[in-house]
Short mmCIF file of C-alpha atoms in Angstrom, two decimals:
data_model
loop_
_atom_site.label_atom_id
_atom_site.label_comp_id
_atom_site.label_asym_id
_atom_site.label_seq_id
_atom_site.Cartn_x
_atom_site.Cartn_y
_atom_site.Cartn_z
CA UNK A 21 1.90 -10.35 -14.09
CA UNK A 22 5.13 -10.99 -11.84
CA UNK A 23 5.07 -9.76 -8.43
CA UNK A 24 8.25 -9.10 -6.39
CA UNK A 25 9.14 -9.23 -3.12
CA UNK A 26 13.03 -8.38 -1.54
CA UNK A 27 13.68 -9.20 1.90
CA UNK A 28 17.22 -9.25 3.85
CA UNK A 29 17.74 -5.80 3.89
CA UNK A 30 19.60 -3.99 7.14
CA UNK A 31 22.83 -2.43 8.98
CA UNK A 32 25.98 -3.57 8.70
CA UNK A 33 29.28 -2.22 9.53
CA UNK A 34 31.74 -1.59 6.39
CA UNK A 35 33.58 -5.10 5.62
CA UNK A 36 30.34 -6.72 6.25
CA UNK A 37 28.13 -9.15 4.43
CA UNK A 38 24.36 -9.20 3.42
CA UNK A 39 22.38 -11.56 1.46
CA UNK A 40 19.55 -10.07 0.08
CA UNK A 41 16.35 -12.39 -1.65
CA UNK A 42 13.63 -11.68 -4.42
CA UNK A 43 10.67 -13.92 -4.15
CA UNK A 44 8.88 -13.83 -7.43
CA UNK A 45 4.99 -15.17 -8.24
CA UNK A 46 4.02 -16.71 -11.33
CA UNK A 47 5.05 -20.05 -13.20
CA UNK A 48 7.49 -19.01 -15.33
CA UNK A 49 9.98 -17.48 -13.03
CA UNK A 50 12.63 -19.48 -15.21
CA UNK A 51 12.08 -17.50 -18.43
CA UNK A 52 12.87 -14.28 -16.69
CA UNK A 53 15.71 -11.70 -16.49
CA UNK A 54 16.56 -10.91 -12.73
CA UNK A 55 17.80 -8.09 -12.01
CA UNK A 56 19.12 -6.02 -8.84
CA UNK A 57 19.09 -1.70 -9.28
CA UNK A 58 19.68 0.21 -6.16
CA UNK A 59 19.16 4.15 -5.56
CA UNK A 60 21.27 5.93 -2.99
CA UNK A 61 19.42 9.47 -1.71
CA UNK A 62 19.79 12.37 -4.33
CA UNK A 63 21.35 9.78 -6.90
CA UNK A 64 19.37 7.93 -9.65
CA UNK A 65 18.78 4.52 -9.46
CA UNK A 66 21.67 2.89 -10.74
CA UNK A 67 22.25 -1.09 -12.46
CA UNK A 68 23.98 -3.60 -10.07
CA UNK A 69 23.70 -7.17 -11.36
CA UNK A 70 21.68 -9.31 -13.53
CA UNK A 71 21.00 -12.50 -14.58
CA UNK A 72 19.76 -14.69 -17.38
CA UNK A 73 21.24 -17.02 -19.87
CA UNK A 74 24.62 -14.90 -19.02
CA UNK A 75 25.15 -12.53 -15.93
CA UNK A 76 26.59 -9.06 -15.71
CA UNK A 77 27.53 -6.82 -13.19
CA UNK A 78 28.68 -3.24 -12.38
CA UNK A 79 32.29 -2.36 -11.97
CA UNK A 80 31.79 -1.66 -8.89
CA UNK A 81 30.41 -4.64 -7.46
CA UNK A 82 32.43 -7.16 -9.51
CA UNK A 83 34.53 -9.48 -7.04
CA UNK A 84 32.36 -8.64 -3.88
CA UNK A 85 28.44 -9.14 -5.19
CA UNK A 86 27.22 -12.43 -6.48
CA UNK A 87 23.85 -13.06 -7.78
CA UNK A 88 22.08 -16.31 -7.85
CA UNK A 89 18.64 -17.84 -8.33
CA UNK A 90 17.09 -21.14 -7.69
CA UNK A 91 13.96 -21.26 -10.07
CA UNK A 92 12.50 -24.32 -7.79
CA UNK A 93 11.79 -21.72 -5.58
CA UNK A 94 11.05 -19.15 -7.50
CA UNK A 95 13.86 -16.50 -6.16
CA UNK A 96 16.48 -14.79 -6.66
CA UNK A 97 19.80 -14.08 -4.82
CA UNK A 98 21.96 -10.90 -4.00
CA UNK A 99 25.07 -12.33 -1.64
CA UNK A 100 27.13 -9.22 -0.71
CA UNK A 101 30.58 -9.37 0.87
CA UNK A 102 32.51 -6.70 1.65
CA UNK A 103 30.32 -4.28 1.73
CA UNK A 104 31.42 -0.66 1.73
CA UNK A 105 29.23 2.97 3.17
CA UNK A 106 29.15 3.73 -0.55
CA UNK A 107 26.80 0.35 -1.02
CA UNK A 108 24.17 2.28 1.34
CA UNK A 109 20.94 2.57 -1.31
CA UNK A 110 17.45 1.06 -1.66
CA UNK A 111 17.93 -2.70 -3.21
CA UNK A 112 15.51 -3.24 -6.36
CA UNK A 113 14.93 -6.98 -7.33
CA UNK A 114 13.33 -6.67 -11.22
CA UNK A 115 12.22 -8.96 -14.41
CA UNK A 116 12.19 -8.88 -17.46
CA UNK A 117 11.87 -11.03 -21.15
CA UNK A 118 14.56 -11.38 -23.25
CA UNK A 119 18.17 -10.77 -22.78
CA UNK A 120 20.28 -8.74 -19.60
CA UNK A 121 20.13 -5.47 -19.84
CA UNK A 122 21.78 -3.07 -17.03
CA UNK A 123 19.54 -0.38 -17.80
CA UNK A 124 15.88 0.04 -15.79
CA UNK A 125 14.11 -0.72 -18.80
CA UNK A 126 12.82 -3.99 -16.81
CA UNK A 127 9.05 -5.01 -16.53
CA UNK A 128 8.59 -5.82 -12.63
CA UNK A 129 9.79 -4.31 -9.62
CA UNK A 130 9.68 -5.04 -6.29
CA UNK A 131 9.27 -2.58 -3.66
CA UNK A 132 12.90 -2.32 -2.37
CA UNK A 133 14.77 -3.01 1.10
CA UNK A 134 17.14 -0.57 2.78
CA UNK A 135 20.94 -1.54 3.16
CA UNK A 136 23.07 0.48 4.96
CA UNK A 137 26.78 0.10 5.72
CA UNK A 138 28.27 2.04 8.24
CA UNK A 139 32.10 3.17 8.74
#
């Protein structure tokens, strides 16, 4: 059982930067897929960035998201630079086995944090 737990979450104007984290539990944080979803209101939760042995992210993030993770401690990283009011969604850290996927098919999910960007 992994157990997830996002912080960094908040308001920023547009232009803005946010780092979000994932704290994860269990000993084998290493082997895992990490993986950040987020779901704007009345949309469905939607892939953002991933990683494992490779990483992968959205179009639409590419050049302004980076993820990271340092397995020492067990976490994972969301650094997010110029953000824009369309980046306004509930953040989902999640794990998997195996390989990155950028669909929701992942194991684990933490509980979310709120971002919102503001014109």
């Amino acid at each position: 059982q992994v157990q997830l737990v996002e912080s960094g979450g908040g308001s920023v104007q547009a232009g803005g930067s946010l780092r979000l984290s994932c704290a994860a539990s269990g000993r084998t944080f290493s082997n895992y897929v990490m993986g950040w979803f987020r779901q704007a209101p009345g949309k469905e939760r939607e892939f953002v960035t991933a990683i494992g042995r490779t990483t992968y992210s959205a179009d639409s993030v590419k050049g302004r998201f980076t993820i990271s993770r340092d397995n020492a401690k067990n976490t994972v990283y969301l650094q997010m630079n110029s953000l824009k009011p369309e980046d306004t969604a509930v953040y989902y850290c999640a794990a998997k086995l195996g390989v990155v996927i950028t669909t929701p098919e992942y194991n684990y999910w933490g509980q979310g944090t709120q971002v919102t960007v503001s014109s």
